[in-house]
Amino acid sequence: MLRKTITCLALAALGLPLPAQDGDPRLRVSGFGTLGLAASSSSLAEYVREPTQPRGVRQDLDPRLDSRLGLQVNLNLSESFSVVGQAISKYRYDYTFKPDLSWAFLSYKPTSSLQARAGRLGFDVFQIADTRNVGYSYLWTRPPVDFFGPLMLSSLDGGDLSWQGSLGEGVNLRLKVAAGRTAAIDKVPFGDAGGYVPLGGSKLMGTVAEVDWEALNLRLSYAQAKPSSKFPPPITDLQNGLNAFALLLNDPGLARQARGVDFQENLFRYYSVGLNWHSGPFRLEAVGAQVRAGEGPIPDLKSGYLSLGYRVGEAVPYFLVSRIVSDPHTLYLGALPALGPEAAALATAVASFIQHQRANQTTFALGVRGDFHPKAALKLQVDHSTGEPKDLMLWLNVRSGWEGKATVGSVTLDFVF
Amino acid sequence: MRTLPPNHPASVLLVLLLSLVPAQAGEPVIVVHPESRIQSLTRDEVINIFMGRQKRLPNGTVAMPVEQAQPPALRARFYQLLVGKDLPDISAYWARLLYSGQAQPPQALTAEEVLEVVSENKGAIGVLDAARVDRRVRVVHSLTR
């Protein structure tokens, strides 16, 4: 009933004739959601699912980490043209659940194997990256944070072109190229007053090759991003400070650090390889990625995860291990730390900023997914993370005494409708 | 033959064992419009269409996949025979394709609706219990043969 009402409202809004009966094949209104609760063993640092969350989980049960709701409209205009719109409500940079428009694109399928899309698209160069909010579609309560933490770009304003074809013998190949700018909905909270670092507007391009053969799926991908957003004052202050001292001390090394701090001089390159094997009750997923941050003090990253599951009736117990490593880039500060209190304070602030771009940790998780209903699943998961306490990319509001260790328990109800 | 009393432990066990076997699953077959030029489809072609990889039939017509949703045992048997996956895994698979905007799952219909849609649309392709097949459709693939 609710869905019918939404369908009629959507059709009316689009100025289309209302369907004479249920099940108009031109229009599909559907949705997905997760109700989640999570708690951590530590109150010394907050566990976040993605860097766009302004607060994380401490020792109290917290529904904000995993809960989210999405609504999607698919409108088939003709045999070759269709339109897809999707909005997602989740805990975001400004402490609210205000919905964002995640997809709004026109799709054109001129032949059986070609598809072109333009508008706001999911950036699916990384495994499951464009469905990371659809809990029902994967095994775990959330995608591995060690892997997806730094890969936060989700929506692209631009276009993509994909080709899909059979190579015979049950082998299928999919090739895709995507280019555009990151959508303005990706924002990382900064400071306490609802401020943020915008990730939108960065030039982004990527390509992916995917092979399906029986139960096996192999995926190779590459992406590059050139940040172009203007950062808020605390970061530009660091940059200006470094530049001032670079002039004063005639030290080009400091000027190079200043450019790196701003991100805008950096070309980020992402390489990823993934394997997925799902046969009968067994499922295995292994993904590795490397992020190269270019010159400057932002460290290169390597990350990956391995997931194993086995279906027993309606339940799938699983094991997941994930790991992220930051290359030990040396931050160059020249004579700054010994140049008086003002310079030393700047050196400390720059070093702290860089610590927030670093992560070194391993997480082991055990869980179970239970498909108790054709459109809903209940999941339980326990994560145990051990990491370098000085590296702060994946933790918020760290207090003294933090040793980089925490156990996080979570339960989610994932559904589609 | 001596029959066991209904409350005998052995007959309880027998009932439990029988309930694990999808007794009335039926035999899923793939049907198209009777005037379609398609005479038969390979297993790969059926997989590509019903798993959302190919959007057109081998003759170039835009595919309109539909499936008989009841009883669930028929669907379960279809996907088990086709790709060796259980229904919850198929639902999760389609959630990924649908919500990434890549493809839309086959429409879930009753057997009679499958017959109607397939007999009225040249591009329609349906999963149907073999026992429900009549003159309105043509069988182009059988999963069990």
Coordinates of C-alpha atoms in Angstrom, one line a residue:
Chain A
M1 CA 0.0 0.0 0.0
L2 CA 2.7 2.4 1.0
R3 CA 4.7 1.4 -2.0
K4 CA 1.7 2.0 -4.3
T5 CA 1.2 5.4 -2.8
I6 CA 4.9 6.3 -3.3
T7 CA 4.7 4.9 -6.9
C8 CA 1.7 7.1 -7.7
L9 CA 3.4 10.2 -6.1
A10 CA 6.6 9.6 -8.0
L11 CA 4.6 9.2 -11.3
A12 CA 2.6 12.3 -10.6
A13 CA 5.7 14.2 -9.8
L14 CA 7.2 13.2 -13.1
G15 CA 4.1 14.3 -14.9
L16 CA 3.4 10.7 -16.1
P17 CA 0.0 9.1 -16.3
L18 CA -0.8 7.0 -13.2
P19 CA -0.6 3.3 -13.7
A20 CA -4.0 1.7 -14.5
Q21 CA -3.1 -1.3 -12.4
D22 CA -0.5 -2.6 -10.0
G23 CA 2.9 -3.6 -11.3
D24 CA 3.5 -1.1 -14.1
P25 CA 6.7 -2.6 -15.5
R26 CA 8.0 0.8 -16.5
L27 CA 8.4 1.9 -12.9
R28 CA 9.9 0.2 -9.9
V29 CA 10.0 1.9 -6.5
S30 CA 12.1 0.0 -4.0
G31 CA 14.3 0.5 -1.0
F32 CA 16.8 -0.9 1.4
G33 CA 17.7 -0.2 5.0
T34 CA 19.6 -1.2 8.1
L35 CA 18.7 -0.9 11.7
G36 CA 21.8 -1.4 13.7
L37 CA 23.2 -1.2 17.2
A38 CA 26.9 -1.3 18.1
A39 CA 29.0 -0.8 21.2
S40 CA 32.8 -0.8 21.8
S41 CA 34.9 -2.1 24.6
S42 CA 36.8 1.2 24.8
S43 CA 35.7 4.7 25.8
L44 CA 39.2 6.2 24.9
A45 CA 38.5 6.4 21.1
E46 CA 35.4 6.4 18.9
Y47 CA 34.9 3.7 16.3
V48 CA 33.6 5.0 13.0
R49 CA 32.3 3.1 10.0
E50 CA 33.4 5.8 7.5
P51 CA 35.3 9.1 7.9
T52 CA 32.1 11.0 7.0
Q53 CA 30.6 10.2 10.4
P54 CA 31.1 13.0 13.0
R55 CA 30.9 10.8 16.1
G56 CA 31.7 7.2 16.6
V57 CA 30.9 4.4 19.0
R58 CA 32.0 4.2 22.6
Q59 CA 30.9 1.9 25.3
D60 CA 27.2 2.7 25.0
L61 CA 24.9 1.0 22.5
D62 CA 24.8 3.3 19.5
P63 CA 22.3 3.1 16.6
R64 CA 24.1 5.7 14.4
L65 CA 27.0 3.6 13.2
D66 CA 25.2 1.2 10.8
S67 CA 21.6 2.5 10.6
R68 CA 20.6 3.8 7.2
L69 CA 17.7 3.9 4.7
G70 CA 17.6 4.2 1.0
L71 CA 14.9 4.7 -1.5
Q72 CA 15.3 4.0 -5.3
V73 CA 13.1 4.7 -8.3
N74 CA 13.8 2.9 -11.6
L75 CA 11.9 4.3 -14.6
N76 CA 12.2 2.5 -17.9
L77 CA 11.5 5.1 -20.5
S78 CA 11.9 2.8 -23.5
E79 CA 13.7 -0.4 -24.4
S80 CA 17.0 1.3 -24.4
F81 CA 16.6 4.3 -22.0
S82 CA 16.0 4.3 -18.3
V83 CA 16.4 6.6 -15.4
V84 CA 17.5 5.7 -11.9
G85 CA 17.2 7.9 -8.8
Q86 CA 18.3 7.0 -5.3
A87 CA 18.4 8.9 -2.0
I88 CA 20.2 7.7 1.2
S89 CA 19.7 8.8 4.7
K90 CA 22.6 8.0 7.1
Y91 CA 24.5 9.6 9.9
R92 CA 26.5 12.4 8.2
Y93 CA 29.0 15.2 8.7
D94 CA 26.5 17.6 10.3
Y95 CA 25.3 15.1 13.0
T96 CA 22.0 14.6 11.1
F97 CA 20.4 11.9 9.0
K98 CA 19.4 14.3 6.3
P99 CA 19.1 12.3 3.0
D100 CA 21.4 12.9 0.1
L101 CA 20.9 12.2 -3.5
S102 CA 23.2 9.3 -4.2
W103 CA 22.2 8.4 -7.8
A104 CA 20.4 10.3 -10.5
F105 CA 21.4 9.1 -13.9
L106 CA 20.2 8.3 -17.4
S107 CA 21.1 4.9 -18.7
Y108 CA 21.3 4.0 -22.4
K109 CA 21.7 0.4 -23.6
P110 CA 22.0 0.5 -27.4
T111 CA 23.0 -3.1 -27.7
S112 CA 23.0 -6.2 -25.5
S113 CA 26.6 -5.6 -24.4
L114 CA 27.0 -1.8 -24.2
Q115 CA 25.7 0.5 -21.5
A116 CA 26.4 4.3 -21.2
R117 CA 25.3 6.2 -18.1
A118 CA 25.4 10.0 -17.4
G119 CA 24.5 12.0 -14.3
R120 CA 25.2 11.2 -10.7
L121 CA 26.5 7.6 -10.6
G122 CA 27.9 5.1 -8.2
F123 CA 31.7 4.8 -8.5
D124 CA 32.0 1.1 -8.5
V125 CA 35.7 0.8 -9.4
F126 CA 36.2 -0.8 -6.0
Q127 CA 34.6 -4.1 -5.0
I128 CA 31.1 -3.4 -3.6
A129 CA 31.9 0.3 -3.2
D130 CA 28.6 1.4 -4.8
T131 CA 26.5 -0.9 -2.6
R132 CA 28.3 -0.4 0.7
N133 CA 25.1 1.1 2.1
V134 CA 23.0 -1.9 1.1
G135 CA 23.7 -4.2 4.1
Y136 CA 21.3 -6.8 2.8
S137 CA 23.6 -7.3 -0.2
Y138 CA 26.6 -8.5 1.7
L139 CA 27.5 -10.9 4.5
W140 CA 28.9 -8.6 7.2
T141 CA 27.2 -6.0 9.5
R142 CA 29.4 -3.4 7.6
P143 CA 32.1 -3.4 4.9
P144 CA 35.6 -3.9 6.4
V145 CA 36.5 -0.5 7.9
D146 CA 40.3 -1.1 7.4
F147 CA 39.6 -1.4 3.7
F148 CA 36.9 1.1 3.0
G149 CA 38.0 3.7 5.5
P150 CA 40.2 5.6 3.1
L151 CA 38.1 4.8 0.0
M152 CA 35.3 7.2 0.9
L153 CA 34.4 8.5 -2.5
S154 CA 31.0 7.1 -3.4
S155 CA 29.3 9.2 -6.0
L156 CA 30.5 10.6 -9.2
D157 CA 29.0 13.4 -11.3
G158 CA 29.9 12.4 -14.8
G159 CA 29.6 9.4 -17.1
D160 CA 30.6 5.8 -17.5
L161 CA 30.7 3.3 -20.4
S162 CA 30.6 -0.4 -19.9
W163 CA 30.9 -3.4 -22.2
Q164 CA 29.8 -6.8 -21.1
G165 CA 30.2 -9.9 -23.2
S166 CA 30.5 -13.7 -23.2
L167 CA 33.8 -15.2 -24.1
G168 CA 32.2 -18.6 -24.4
E169 CA 32.6 -21.6 -22.1
G170 CA 30.7 -19.8 -19.4
V171 CA 33.3 -17.0 -19.2
N172 CA 31.9 -13.4 -19.0
L173 CA 33.9 -10.3 -19.3
R174 CA 32.9 -6.8 -18.1
L175 CA 35.0 -3.7 -18.9
K176 CA 34.2 -0.2 -17.7
V177 CA 35.6 3.3 -17.8
A178 CA 34.2 6.2 -15.7
A179 CA 35.1 9.8 -15.5
G180 CA 33.8 13.0 -13.9
R181 CA 34.0 14.8 -10.6
T182 CA 33.3 13.5 -7.1
A183 CA 29.7 14.5 -6.0
A184 CA 29.4 17.2 -3.4
I185 CA 27.7 14.8 -1.0
D186 CA 31.0 13.4 0.2
K187 CA 32.0 15.5 3.2
V188 CA 34.3 14.8 6.1
P189 CA 33.4 16.5 9.3
F190 CA 36.0 18.9 10.7
G191 CA 35.9 20.6 14.0
D192 CA 33.0 20.4 16.4
A193 CA 30.5 22.9 14.9
G194 CA 29.2 20.9 11.9
G195 CA 32.1 22.1 9.8
Y196 CA 33.5 19.9 7.0
V197 CA 36.1 19.2 4.4
P198 CA 34.3 19.0 1.1
L199 CA 35.5 16.1 -1.1
G200 CA 33.2 17.1 -4.0
G201 CA 34.5 18.5 -7.2
S202 CA 37.7 16.4 -7.3
K203 CA 38.5 15.1 -10.8
L204 CA 38.0 11.4 -10.8
M205 CA 38.5 8.7 -13.4
G206 CA 38.6 4.9 -13.1
T207 CA 38.6 1.7 -15.0
V208 CA 37.7 -1.8 -14.1
A209 CA 37.9 -5.2 -15.7
E210 CA 35.9 -8.1 -14.3
V211 CA 35.8 -11.7 -15.3
D212 CA 33.0 -14.2 -14.2
W213 CA 33.7 -17.8 -14.7
E214 CA 31.2 -20.2 -13.0
A215 CA 31.5 -19.5 -9.3
L216 CA 34.5 -17.3 -9.7
N217 CA 34.7 -13.5 -10.1
L218 CA 38.0 -11.7 -10.6
R219 CA 38.3 -8.0 -10.6
L220 CA 41.1 -5.6 -11.5
S221 CA 40.7 -1.9 -11.1
Y222 CA 42.5 1.4 -11.3
A223 CA 41.3 4.9 -10.3
Q224 CA 42.9 8.3 -9.9
A225 CA 41.7 11.4 -8.2
K226 CA 42.9 15.0 -8.2
P227 CA 41.5 16.9 -5.3
S228 CA 40.3 20.4 -6.2
S229 CA 38.3 21.5 -3.2
K230 CA 39.3 24.4 -1.0
F231 CA 40.0 23.3 2.5
P232 CA 38.7 25.1 5.6
P233 CA 41.0 27.6 7.6
P234 CA 42.6 25.2 10.1
I235 CA 44.2 23.3 7.2
T236 CA 45.0 26.4 5.0
D237 CA 46.6 27.9 8.2
L238 CA 49.0 25.0 8.3
Q239 CA 49.8 25.5 4.7
N240 CA 50.3 29.2 5.0
G241 CA 52.4 28.7 8.1
L242 CA 54.7 26.2 6.3
N243 CA 55.0 28.5 3.3
A244 CA 55.9 31.5 5.5
F245 CA 58.6 29.5 7.2
A246 CA 59.8 28.1 3.9
L247 CA 60.4 31.7 2.7
L248 CA 61.9 32.8 6.0
L249 CA 64.3 29.9 6.2
N250 CA 64.7 29.6 2.4
D251 CA 63.8 25.9 2.7
P252 CA 62.1 24.4 -0.4
G253 CA 61.5 21.2 1.6
L254 CA 59.0 23.0 3.8
A255 CA 57.2 24.5 0.7
R256 CA 56.9 20.9 -0.6
Q257 CA 55.3 19.8 2.7
A258 CA 52.9 22.8 2.4
R259 CA 51.7 21.7 -1.0
G260 CA 51.2 18.1 0.2
V261 CA 49.2 19.2 3.2
D262 CA 46.8 21.0 0.9
F263 CA 46.1 17.7 -1.0
Q264 CA 45.6 19.7 -4.2
E265 CA 49.1 19.1 -5.4
N266 CA 48.6 15.4 -5.0
L267 CA 47.4 12.9 -7.6
F268 CA 45.9 10.0 -5.7
R269 CA 46.2 6.7 -7.5
Y270 CA 44.2 3.6 -6.5
Y271 CA 45.0 0.1 -7.5
S272 CA 42.9 -2.9 -6.6
V273 CA 42.6 -6.6 -7.2
G274 CA 39.7 -8.7 -6.0
L275 CA 38.6 -12.3 -6.0
N276 CA 35.2 -13.7 -5.2
W277 CA 34.3 -17.3 -5.1
H278 CA 30.8 -18.4 -4.2
S279 CA 30.0 -22.1 -4.8
G280 CA 27.2 -23.9 -3.0
P281 CA 27.5 -23.2 0.7
F282 CA 31.1 -21.8 0.4
R283 CA 31.9 -18.2 -0.2
L284 CA 35.3 -16.5 -0.2
E285 CA 36.2 -12.9 -0.9
A286 CA 39.8 -11.6 -1.0
V287 CA 40.6 -8.0 -2.0
G288 CA 43.8 -6.0 -1.9
A289 CA 44.3 -2.3 -2.7
Q290 CA 47.0 0.2 -2.8
V291 CA 46.7 4.0 -2.6
R292 CA 49.6 6.1 -3.8
A293 CA 49.3 9.7 -2.5
G294 CA 52.1 11.2 -4.7
E295 CA 54.8 13.5 -3.4
G296 CA 54.5 15.1 0.0
P297 CA 53.8 14.0 3.5
I298 CA 50.5 12.2 2.9
P299 CA 51.4 8.5 3.3
D300 CA 50.8 5.8 0.7
L301 CA 48.4 3.0 2.0
K302 CA 48.0 -0.7 1.4
S303 CA 44.9 -2.5 2.6
G304 CA 43.0 -5.7 2.1
Y305 CA 40.6 -8.2 3.5
L306 CA 39.8 -11.9 3.4
S307 CA 36.3 -13.1 4.2
L308 CA 35.2 -16.8 4.5
G309 CA 31.6 -18.0 5.0
Y310 CA 29.7 -21.2 4.9
R311 CA 25.9 -21.5 4.7
V312 CA 24.2 -23.9 7.1
G313 CA 20.5 -23.7 6.4
E314 CA 19.3 -20.2 6.8
A315 CA 22.5 -19.1 8.6
V316 CA 25.9 -18.1 7.3
P317 CA 28.6 -18.0 9.9
Y318 CA 31.6 -16.1 8.7
F319 CA 35.2 -15.0 9.5
L320 CA 36.7 -11.7 8.3
V321 CA 40.2 -10.4 8.6
S322 CA 41.2 -7.0 7.3
R323 CA 44.4 -4.9 7.5
I324 CA 45.6 -1.5 6.6
V325 CA 49.2 -0.3 6.5
S326 CA 50.5 3.2 6.0
D327 CA 54.0 3.6 4.4
P328 CA 56.4 5.2 6.9
H329 CA 56.7 8.4 4.9
T330 CA 59.0 10.8 6.7
L331 CA 57.4 14.1 7.5
Y332 CA 60.0 16.8 6.8
L333 CA 59.8 19.7 9.2
G334 CA 63.4 21.2 8.8
A335 CA 64.4 23.5 11.6
L336 CA 60.8 24.2 12.7
P337 CA 60.6 22.3 15.9
A338 CA 63.7 24.1 17.3
L339 CA 62.8 27.6 16.1
G340 CA 60.8 28.9 19.0
P341 CA 57.3 28.3 20.4
E342 CA 55.4 29.5 17.3
A343 CA 57.3 27.4 14.9
A344 CA 57.2 24.4 17.3
A345 CA 53.5 24.7 17.6
L346 CA 53.1 24.7 13.9
A347 CA 55.4 21.7 13.6
T348 CA 53.2 19.9 16.2
A349 CA 50.0 20.8 14.3
V350 CA 51.4 19.6 11.0
A351 CA 52.6 16.3 12.5
S352 CA 49.2 15.8 14.1
F353 CA 47.4 16.5 10.8
I354 CA 49.6 13.9 9.1
Q355 CA 48.9 11.3 12.0
H356 CA 45.2 11.7 11.0
Q357 CA 46.0 10.6 7.5
R358 CA 47.7 7.4 8.7
A359 CA 46.4 4.0 9.8
N360 CA 48.1 0.8 10.8
Q361 CA 45.8 -1.9 12.1
T362 CA 44.5 -5.4 11.8
T363 CA 40.9 -6.4 12.6
F364 CA 39.6 -10.0 13.1
A365 CA 35.9 -10.4 13.0
L366 CA 33.5 -13.3 13.6
G367 CA 29.8 -13.1 12.7
V368 CA 26.7 -14.8 11.5
R369 CA 24.0 -13.8 9.0
G370 CA 20.6 -15.3 9.4
D371 CA 18.1 -15.0 6.5
F372 CA 15.0 -15.4 8.6
H373 CA 12.7 -13.8 6.0
P374 CA 12.9 -13.6 2.1
K375 CA 13.6 -9.8 2.4
A376 CA 15.4 -9.4 5.7
A377 CA 18.5 -10.7 7.4
L378 CA 19.7 -10.5 11.0
K379 CA 23.4 -10.3 11.6
L380 CA 25.6 -10.4 14.7
Q381 CA 29.3 -9.5 14.5
V382 CA 32.3 -9.0 16.8
D383 CA 35.3 -7.1 15.6
H384 CA 38.6 -7.0 17.4
S385 CA 41.0 -4.3 16.2
T386 CA 44.7 -3.9 17.1
G387 CA 46.6 -1.0 15.8
E388 CA 49.2 1.7 16.1
P389 CA 47.6 4.1 18.6
K390 CA 49.3 7.2 17.1
D391 CA 47.7 6.7 13.7
L392 CA 44.3 8.3 13.8
M393 CA 42.6 8.0 10.4
L394 CA 40.1 5.4 11.6
W395 CA 39.4 6.6 15.1
L396 CA 37.7 9.8 16.4
N397 CA 38.2 11.8 19.6
V398 CA 41.1 9.8 20.9
R399 CA 41.9 10.3 24.6
S400 CA 45.1 9.8 26.5
G401 CA 45.7 6.2 27.4
W402 CA 44.4 4.9 24.1
E403 CA 46.4 1.8 23.2
G404 CA 45.0 1.2 19.7
K405 CA 42.9 -1.9 20.8
A406 CA 39.1 -2.3 20.9
T407 CA 36.5 -4.9 20.5
V408 CA 33.3 -3.8 18.8
G409 CA 30.1 -5.8 19.0
S410 CA 27.2 -5.1 16.6
V411 CA 23.8 -6.4 15.6
T412 CA 22.0 -5.3 12.4
L413 CA 18.6 -5.9 10.8
D414 CA 19.1 -5.5 7.1
F415 CA 16.1 -5.4 4.7
V416 CA 15.0 -4.6 1.2
F417 CA 11.5 -3.6 0.2
Chain B
M1 CA 3.5 -53.8 5.5
R2 CA 3.2 -52.8 9.1
T3 CA 2.6 -49.1 9.5
L4 CA 4.1 -47.2 12.4
P5 CA 1.8 -45.3 14.8
P6 CA 2.0 -41.6 14.1
N7 CA 3.6 -40.8 17.4
H8 CA 6.3 -43.5 17.1
P9 CA 9.8 -41.9 17.1
A10 CA 10.7 -43.5 13.8
S11 CA 7.7 -42.0 12.1
V12 CA 8.4 -38.6 13.6
L13 CA 11.9 -38.9 12.1
L14 CA 10.5 -39.9 8.8
V15 CA 8.2 -36.9 8.7
L16 CA 11.2 -34.7 9.6
L17 CA 13.3 -36.2 6.8
L18 CA 10.5 -35.9 4.3
S19 CA 10.0 -32.2 5.2
L20 CA 13.6 -31.6 4.2
V21 CA 13.0 -32.8 0.7
P22 CA 11.2 -30.2 -1.5
A23 CA 8.5 -32.6 -2.4
Q24 CA 6.4 -30.4 -4.7
A25 CA 9.2 -28.4 -6.2
G26 CA 8.1 -29.2 -9.7
E27 CA 10.4 -29.0 -12.7
P28 CA 11.4 -25.5 -13.8
V29 CA 11.5 -24.9 -17.5
I30 CA 12.2 -21.8 -19.6
V31 CA 9.4 -20.6 -21.9
V32 CA 9.1 -17.9 -24.6
H33 CA 6.5 -16.7 -27.0
P34 CA 5.3 -19.5 -29.3
E35 CA 6.1 -17.5 -32.4
S36 CA 9.6 -16.5 -31.2
R37 CA 12.4 -17.6 -33.6
I38 CA 14.3 -18.9 -30.6
Q39 CA 14.1 -22.7 -30.7
S40 CA 16.4 -23.4 -27.7
L41 CA 18.7 -21.7 -25.3
T42 CA 21.9 -22.9 -23.7
R43 CA 22.4 -23.0 -20.0
D44 CA 24.9 -20.1 -20.3
E45 CA 22.3 -18.0 -22.2
V46 CA 19.7 -18.7 -19.5
I47 CA 22.3 -17.8 -16.8
N48 CA 23.2 -14.5 -18.6
I49 CA 19.6 -13.4 -18.8
F50 CA 18.3 -14.5 -15.4
M51 CA 21.4 -13.3 -13.6
G52 CA 21.1 -9.8 -15.2
R53 CA 24.2 -10.0 -17.4
Q54 CA 22.5 -9.8 -20.7
K55 CA 19.6 -7.6 -21.4
R56 CA 18.7 -9.0 -24.8
L57 CA 17.6 -12.4 -26.1
P58 CA 20.1 -14.1 -28.6
N59 CA 17.9 -12.8 -31.4
G60 CA 18.4 -9.2 -30.4
T61 CA 15.0 -8.5 -28.8
V62 CA 15.1 -6.8 -25.4
A63 CA 14.6 -9.5 -22.8
M64 CA 11.7 -9.2 -20.3
P65 CA 12.5 -11.9 -17.8
V66 CA 9.6 -13.1 -15.5
E67 CA 9.5 -15.9 -13.0
Q68 CA 6.9 -18.0 -11.3
A69 CA 7.3 -17.0 -7.7
Q70 CA 5.1 -19.6 -6.0
P71 CA 5.8 -22.1 -4.6
P72 CA 9.2 -20.9 -3.3
A73 CA 10.4 -24.5 -3.7
L74 CA 10.2 -24.1 -7.5
R75 CA 12.3 -20.9 -7.4
A76 CA 14.8 -22.5 -5.0
R77 CA 15.1 -25.5 -7.3
F78 CA 15.5 -23.3 -10.4
Y79 CA 18.4 -21.3 -8.9
Q80 CA 20.0 -24.3 -7.4
L81 CA 20.0 -26.1 -10.8
L82 CA 21.0 -22.9 -12.7
V83 CA 23.9 -21.5 -10.5
G84 CA 24.0 -23.7 -7.4
K85 CA 22.9 -20.9 -5.1
D86 CA 20.3 -20.7 -2.3
L87 CA 17.4 -18.2 -2.5
P88 CA 18.8 -15.8 0.2
D89 CA 22.0 -15.6 -1.8
I90 CA 20.0 -14.9 -5.0
S91 CA 18.1 -12.1 -3.1
A92 CA 21.4 -10.6 -1.9
Y93 CA 22.9 -10.8 -5.4
W94 CA 19.9 -8.9 -6.8
A95 CA 20.1 -6.3 -4.1
R96 CA 23.6 -5.5 -5.2
L97 CA 22.7 -5.3 -8.9
L98 CA 19.5 -3.3 -8.3
Y99 CA 20.8 -0.8 -5.8
S100 CA 24.0 -0.1 -7.8
G101 CA 21.7 0.7 -10.7
Q102 CA 23.1 -2.1 -12.9
A103 CA 20.1 -4.3 -13.6
Q104 CA 16.6 -5.1 -12.3
P105 CA 15.6 -8.6 -11.2
P106 CA 13.0 -10.7 -13.1
Q107 CA 9.4 -9.8 -12.2
A108 CA 7.9 -12.3 -9.7
L109 CA 4.5 -13.5 -11.0
T110 CA 2.0 -16.3 -10.6
A111 CA 2.1 -19.2 -13.0
E112 CA -0.9 -17.9 -14.9
E113 CA 0.6 -14.4 -15.1
V114 CA 3.8 -15.9 -16.5
L115 CA 1.7 -17.6 -19.2
E116 CA -0.1 -14.4 -20.0
V117 CA 3.0 -12.1 -20.1
V118 CA 5.0 -14.6 -22.2
S119 CA 2.1 -15.2 -24.6
E120 CA 1.6 -11.5 -25.1
N121 CA 5.3 -10.2 -25.4
K122 CA 7.8 -11.3 -28.0
G123 CA 10.7 -10.4 -25.7
A124 CA 9.3 -12.1 -22.6
I125 CA 11.1 -15.1 -21.2
G126 CA 9.8 -17.0 -18.2
V127 CA 10.5 -19.6 -15.6
L128 CA 7.6 -21.9 -15.2
D129 CA 6.7 -25.2 -13.6
A130 CA 6.7 -27.8 -16.5
A131 CA 3.3 -29.0 -15.3
R132 CA 1.8 -25.6 -16.1
V133 CA 3.1 -25.3 -19.7
D134 CA 0.4 -25.1 -22.3
R135 CA -0.1 -24.0 -26.0
R136 CA 0.4 -20.3 -25.2
V137 CA 4.2 -20.7 -24.7
R138 CA 7.1 -22.7 -26.0
V139 CA 9.8 -24.5 -23.9
V140 CA 13.3 -23.5 -24.9
H141 CA 15.3 -24.9 -22.1
S142 CA 14.8 -27.5 -19.4
L143 CA 17.0 -27.3 -16.3
T144 CA 16.8 -31.0 -15.4
R145 CA 17.6 -32.4 -18.8

